[in-house]
Amino acid sequence: MKRIIIASLLGLLSFFAFSEAGSEALLKKIDEKTMFSNTDYSAKYMIVQSKPGESKSNIEAEIYRRDAKSCFTILITGPAKDKGKGYVQFDSDIWFYDPKDDQFTFTEAKNKFQGTNATTADFTPQHFARDYDVVSTDKVKLGDLSCILLTLKAKSKKTEYQQVRLWVTEKDLLIRKKEDYSLSGQLLRTMAVVGYQTVGENSVPSTLVVRDNLKGKMIKGKMQYETTQITISDVSFAKVNDNVYTKHYVQFAAKMR
């Protein structure tokens, strides 16, 4: 009897170890879908900010990424009042450039992007395996899509969102929806990936919508929240010059616009 009990306990321990390893492997695969490790990536972004009861505002940007070295450059190309502003990341630091005073200031990935509901991190690869543990997984439907719903818990209190619910399609592990929560369980933000585009062998979001669940107004008896729609076009995986990922290039590009 004692041998049977010990064998059962060892089996349970092996099961839990496998489950933890399997969950981490799943998150790594999801992360890999958001990054392009063997090539540069560039695209044009149209970012439309909508606030209830107000007119919409647009931001146009060009984004360059070299995910293998965690580098990126964001150049704002419109509207005229924001043209020339930019962001550059290298050596794990993110710098924001304002051509008005020709100065770079340090910023963080969690900071809001130009007053929208998106953050700088929304334009870069995701790191769920690094930052979160899997609490549970379920098979669910999201509209017509067969998805895996993962409930995640942050590994550190320094992580911006302490809980996350993540919907990925079963067949390809592409992110379709994400909900960000506080430690107390309050829903802070919702992101939906409306569609994907295939470029070569890669799947790239075509449209994303980010909703701030803390900012809204009652209009005609219905709560409406601030949203940011991001449309991605002109995707390329061609290599770009190394200088693109430098402060000097951001300054140079601002002067040329």
GROMACS .gro file of C-alpha atoms in nm:
model
  257
    1MET     CA    1   0.000   0.000   0.000
    2LYS     CA    2   0.282   0.236   0.091
    3ARG     CA    3   0.446   0.176  -0.249
    4ILE     CA    4   0.117   0.251  -0.424
    5ILE     CA    5   0.077   0.579  -0.235
    6ILE     CA    6   0.437   0.683  -0.309
    7ALA     CA    7   0.396   0.594  -0.676
    8SER     CA    8   0.075   0.798  -0.692
    9LEU     CA    9   0.242   1.098  -0.530
   10LEU     CA   10   0.534   1.076  -0.771
   11GLY     CA   11   0.289   1.059  -1.059
   12LEU     CA   12   0.109   1.370  -0.936
   13LEU     CA   13   0.439   1.555  -0.894
   14SER     CA   14   0.542   1.458  -1.248
   15PHE     CA   15   0.203   1.575  -1.378
   16PHE     CA   16   0.231   1.916  -1.211
   17ALA     CA   17   0.591   1.957  -1.329
   18PHE     CA   18   0.485   1.870  -1.683
   19SER     CA   19   0.191   2.110  -1.662
   20GLU     CA   20   0.411   2.397  -1.547
   21ALA     CA   21   0.667   2.325  -1.818
   22GLY     CA   22   0.390   2.287  -2.075
   23SER     CA   23   0.233   2.619  -1.976
   24GLU     CA   24   0.564   2.802  -2.002
   25ALA     CA   25   0.628   2.642  -2.341
   26LEU     CA   26   0.284   2.753  -2.458
   27LEU     CA   27   0.350   3.113  -2.352
   28LYS     CA   28   0.686   3.108  -2.530
   29LYS     CA   29   0.516   2.996  -2.851
   30ILE     CA   30   0.262   3.277  -2.816
   31ASP     CA   31   0.545   3.526  -2.759
   32GLU     CA   32   0.725   3.399  -3.069
   33LYS     CA   33   0.420   3.481  -3.279
   34THR     CA   34   0.461   3.850  -3.185
   35MET     CA   35   0.831   3.878  -3.271
   36PHE     CA   36   1.046   3.845  -3.581
   37SER     CA   37   1.381   3.722  -3.460
   38ASN     CA   38   1.550   3.659  -3.794
   39THR     CA   39   1.471   3.980  -3.975
   40ASP     CA   40   1.401   4.349  -3.942
   41TYR     CA   41   1.039   4.462  -3.944
   42SER     CA   42   0.895   4.792  -4.060
   43ALA     CA   43   0.544   4.922  -4.123
   44LYS     CA   44   0.323   5.229  -4.128
   45TYR     CA   45   0.078   5.280  -3.845
   46MET     CA   46  -0.240   5.489  -3.837
   47ILE     CA   47  -0.349   5.549  -3.479
   48VAL     CA   48  -0.697   5.692  -3.425
   49GLN     CA   49  -0.792   5.811  -3.077
   50SER     CA   50  -1.165   5.831  -2.994
   51LYS     CA   51  -1.300   6.000  -2.682
   52PRO     CA   52  -1.675   5.992  -2.612
   53GLY     CA   53  -1.843   6.316  -2.718
   54GLU     CA   54  -1.527   6.453  -2.883
   55SER     CA   55  -1.384   6.454  -3.233
   56LYS     CA   56  -1.130   6.188  -3.326
   57SER     CA   57  -0.759   6.258  -3.347
   58ASN     CA   58  -0.510   6.084  -3.575
   59ILE     CA   59  -0.143   6.000  -3.542
   60GLU     CA   60   0.065   5.861  -3.829
   61ALA     CA   61   0.390   5.680  -3.761
   62GLU     CA   62   0.659   5.464  -3.916
   63ILE     CA   63   0.792   5.181  -3.702
   64TYR     CA   64   1.118   4.988  -3.739
   65ARG     CA   65   1.205   4.687  -3.526
   66ARG     CA   66   1.504   4.457  -3.487
   67ASP     CA   67   1.362   4.210  -3.239
   68ALA     CA   68   1.676   3.994  -3.218
   69LYS     CA   69   1.850   4.286  -3.043
   70SER     CA   70   1.541   4.439  -2.875
   71CYS     CA   71   1.579   4.757  -3.080
   72PHE     CA   72   1.308   4.974  -3.228
   73THR     CA   73   1.254   5.319  -3.371
   74ILE     CA   74   0.921   5.499  -3.402
   75LEU     CA   75   0.901   5.811  -3.619
   76ILE     CA   76   0.586   6.021  -3.600
   77THR     CA   77   0.501   6.154  -3.946
   78GLY     CA   78   0.170   6.329  -3.875
   79PRO     CA   79  -0.016   6.542  -3.788
   80ALA     CA   80   0.198   6.851  -3.854
   81LYS     CA   81   0.212   6.953  -3.486
   82ASP     CA   82   0.367   6.617  -3.390
   83LYS     CA   83   0.577   6.552  -3.699
   84GLY     CA   84   0.938   6.479  -3.614
   85LYS     CA   85   0.878   6.334  -3.271
   86GLY     CA   86   1.020   5.989  -3.221
   87TYR     CA   87   1.115   5.701  -2.996
   88VAL     CA   88   1.422   5.480  -3.002
   89GLN     CA   89   1.509   5.175  -2.792
   90PHE     CA   90   1.855   5.023  -2.753
   91ASP     CA   91   2.043   4.871  -2.458
   92SER     CA   92   1.702   4.813  -2.290
   93ASP     CA   93   1.639   5.188  -2.262
   94ILE     CA   94   1.365   5.383  -2.443
   95TRP     CA   95   1.418   5.747  -2.534
   96PHE     CA   96   1.160   5.998  -2.657
   97TYR     CA   97   1.271   6.279  -2.887
   98ASP     CA   98   1.095   6.615  -2.919
   99PRO     CA   99   1.225   6.831  -3.205
  100LYS     CA  100   1.094   7.149  -3.044
  101ASP     CA  101   1.375   7.151  -2.789
  102ASP     CA  102   1.597   6.897  -2.968
  103GLN     CA  103   1.612   6.685  -2.653
  104PHE     CA  104   1.580   6.317  -2.564
  105THR     CA  105   1.403   6.215  -2.244
  106PHE     CA  106   1.388   5.870  -2.088
  107THR     CA  107   1.053   5.693  -2.104
  108GLU     CA  108   0.914   5.346  -2.031
  109ALA     CA  109   0.732   5.080  -2.230
  110LYS     CA  110   0.429   5.104  -2.000
  111ASN     CA  111   0.379   5.478  -2.066
  112LYS     CA  112   0.091   5.595  -2.282
  113PHE     CA  113   0.180   5.654  -2.645
  114GLN     CA  114   0.121   6.019  -2.736
  115GLY     CA  115  -0.184   6.052  -2.510
  116THR     CA  116  -0.366   5.752  -2.659
  117ASN     CA  117  -0.493   5.441  -2.482
  118ALA     CA  118  -0.207   5.240  -2.633
  119THR     CA  119   0.133   5.204  -2.468
  120THR     CA  120   0.472   5.186  -2.632
  121ALA     CA  121   0.479   4.816  -2.539
  122ASP     CA  122   0.181   4.753  -2.769
  123PHE     CA  123   0.407   4.816  -3.070
  124THR     CA  124   0.676   4.569  -2.964
  125PRO     CA  125   0.706   4.192  -2.905
  126GLN     CA  126   0.524   4.053  -2.603
  127HIS     CA  127   0.693   3.874  -2.311
  128PHE     CA  128   0.424   3.671  -2.139
  129ALA     CA  129   0.657   3.378  -2.061
  130ARG     CA  130   0.900   3.615  -1.888
  131ASP     CA  131   0.645   3.813  -1.690
  132TYR     CA  132   0.356   3.574  -1.613
  133ASP     CA  133   0.261   3.232  -1.481
  134VAL     CA  134  -0.037   3.043  -1.620
  135VAL     CA  135  -0.318   3.003  -1.365
  136SER     CA  136  -0.562   2.820  -1.592
  137THR     CA  137  -0.640   2.733  -1.954
  138ASP     CA  138  -0.979   2.671  -2.113
  139LYS     CA  139  -1.109   2.599  -2.462
  140VAL     CA  140  -1.364   2.865  -2.559
  141LYS     CA  141  -1.531   3.030  -2.855
  142LEU     CA  142  -1.458   3.390  -2.944
  143GLY     CA  143  -1.718   3.460  -3.208
  144ASP     CA  144  -1.653   3.194  -3.472
  145LEU     CA  145  -1.296   3.132  -3.356
  146SER     CA  146  -1.193   2.830  -3.150
  147CYS     CA  147  -0.961   2.971  -2.886
  148ILE     CA  148  -0.755   2.886  -2.581
  149LEU     CA  149  -0.830   3.124  -2.295
  150LEU     CA  150  -0.533   3.164  -2.063
  151THR     CA  151  -0.558   3.329  -1.723
  152LEU     CA  152  -0.220   3.470  -1.623
  153LYS     CA  153  -0.075   3.603  -1.299
  154ALA     CA  154   0.224   3.837  -1.287
  155LYS     CA  155   0.547   3.699  -1.145
  156SER     CA  156   0.639   4.036  -0.997
  157LYS     CA  157   0.446   4.322  -0.838
  158LYS     CA  158   0.645   4.556  -1.064
  159THR     CA  159   0.465   4.421  -1.372
  160GLU     CA  160   0.215   4.680  -1.491
  161TYR     CA  161  -0.084   4.446  -1.520
  162GLN     CA  162  -0.102   4.197  -1.235
  163GLN     CA  163  -0.355   3.971  -1.405
  164VAL     CA  164  -0.420   3.906  -1.773
  165ARG     CA  165  -0.677   3.706  -1.966
  166LEU     CA  166  -0.550   3.608  -2.309
  167TRP     CA  167  -0.744   3.458  -2.598
  168VAL     CA  168  -0.537   3.284  -2.869
  169THR     CA  169  -0.667   3.077  -3.161
  170GLU     CA  170  -0.601   2.706  -3.119
  171LYS     CA  171  -0.473   2.644  -3.471
  172ASP     CA  172  -0.204   2.912  -3.481
  173LEU     CA  173  -0.168   3.061  -3.127
  174LEU     CA  174  -0.223   3.415  -3.257
  175ILE     CA  175  -0.350   3.666  -3.002
  176ARG     CA  176  -0.711   3.764  -3.064
  177LYS     CA  177  -0.805   3.942  -2.741
  178LYS     CA  178  -0.639   4.051  -2.418
  179GLU     CA  179  -0.782   4.186  -2.095
  180ASP     CA  180  -0.555   4.359  -1.842
  181TYR     CA  181  -0.648   4.360  -1.472
  182SER     CA  182  -0.524   4.517  -1.150
  183LEU     CA  183  -0.419   4.309  -0.848
  184SER     CA  184  -0.770   4.355  -0.703
  185GLY     CA  185  -0.925   4.214  -1.021
  186GLN     CA  186  -1.048   4.540  -1.174
  187LEU     CA  187  -1.058   4.538  -1.554
  188LEU     CA  188  -0.830   4.817  -1.672
  189ARG     CA  189  -0.790   4.767  -2.044
  190THR     CA  190  -0.915   4.552  -2.330
  191MET     CA  191  -0.732   4.492  -2.657
  192ALA     CA  192  -0.887   4.315  -2.955
  193VAL     CA  193  -0.695   4.210  -3.264
  194VAL     CA  194  -0.962   4.255  -3.530
  195GLY     CA  195  -0.767   4.090  -3.810
  196TYR     CA  196  -0.433   3.961  -3.935
  197GLN     CA  197  -0.248   4.000  -4.263
  198THR     CA  198  -0.007   3.745  -4.406
  199VAL     CA  199   0.323   3.885  -4.528
  200GLY     CA  200   0.553   3.613  -4.656
  201GLU     CA  201   0.551   3.346  -4.387
  202ASN     CA  202   0.456   3.588  -4.110
  203SER     CA  203   0.121   3.686  -3.960
  204VAL     CA  204   0.098   4.054  -3.867
  205PRO     CA  205  -0.204   4.228  -3.710
  206SER     CA  206  -0.389   4.447  -3.957
  207THR     CA  207  -0.615   4.624  -3.705
  208LEU     CA  208  -0.611   4.645  -3.326
  209VAL     CA  209  -0.854   4.822  -3.094
  210VAL     CA  210  -0.752   4.921  -2.742
  211ARG     CA  211  -1.023   5.025  -2.494
  212ASP     CA  212  -0.953   5.201  -2.166
  213ASN     CA  213  -1.207   5.057  -1.922
  214LEU     CA  214  -1.141   5.335  -1.671
  215LYS     CA  215  -1.209   5.629  -1.903
  216GLY     CA  216  -1.562   5.673  -2.029
  217LYS     CA  217  -1.876   5.884  -2.033
  218MET     CA  218  -2.247   5.820  -2.019
  219ILE     CA  219  -2.391   5.930  -2.353
  220LYS     CA  220  -2.765   5.887  -2.411
  221GLY     CA  221  -2.783   5.647  -2.120
  222LYS     CA  222  -2.502   5.423  -2.245
  223MET     CA  223  -2.146   5.404  -2.117
  224GLN     CA  224  -1.892   5.470  -2.389
  225TYR     CA  225  -1.519   5.423  -2.332
  226GLU     CA  226  -1.211   5.582  -2.485
  227THR     CA  227  -1.068   5.367  -2.763
  228THR     CA  228  -0.761   5.366  -2.982
  229GLN     CA  229  -0.770   5.194  -3.320
  230ILE     CA  230  -0.437   5.098  -3.475
  231THR     CA  231  -0.421   5.011  -3.845
  232ILE     CA  232  -0.099   4.858  -3.981
  233SER     CA  233   0.000   4.876  -4.349
  234ASP     CA  234   0.301   4.861  -4.583
  235VAL     CA  235   0.462   4.583  -4.381
  236SER     CA  236   0.818   4.493  -4.484
  237PHE     CA  237   1.078   4.247  -4.358
  238ALA     CA  238   1.366   4.398  -4.554
  239LYS     CA  239   1.683   4.473  -4.361
  240VAL     CA  240   1.735   4.839  -4.274
  241ASN     CA  241   2.055   5.025  -4.200
  242ASP     CA  242   2.194   4.982  -3.848
  243ASN     CA  243   2.188   5.361  -3.805
  244VAL     CA  244   1.805   5.356  -3.802
  245TYR     CA  245   1.820   5.232  -3.442
  246THR     CA  246   2.015   5.530  -3.309
  247LYS     CA  247   1.938   5.869  -3.157
  248HIS     CA  248   2.129   6.034  -3.440
  249TYR     CA  249   1.896   5.887  -3.699
  250VAL     CA  250   1.584   6.000  -3.511
  251GLN     CA  251   1.720   6.356  -3.501
  252PHE     CA  252   1.822   6.339  -3.868
  253ALA     CA  253   1.477   6.207  -3.975
  254ALA     CA  254   1.305   6.488  -3.781
  255LYS     CA  255   1.507   6.753  -3.965
  256MET     CA  256   1.428   6.597  -4.301
  257ARG     CA  257   1.050   6.611  -4.250
   0.00000   0.00000   0.00000
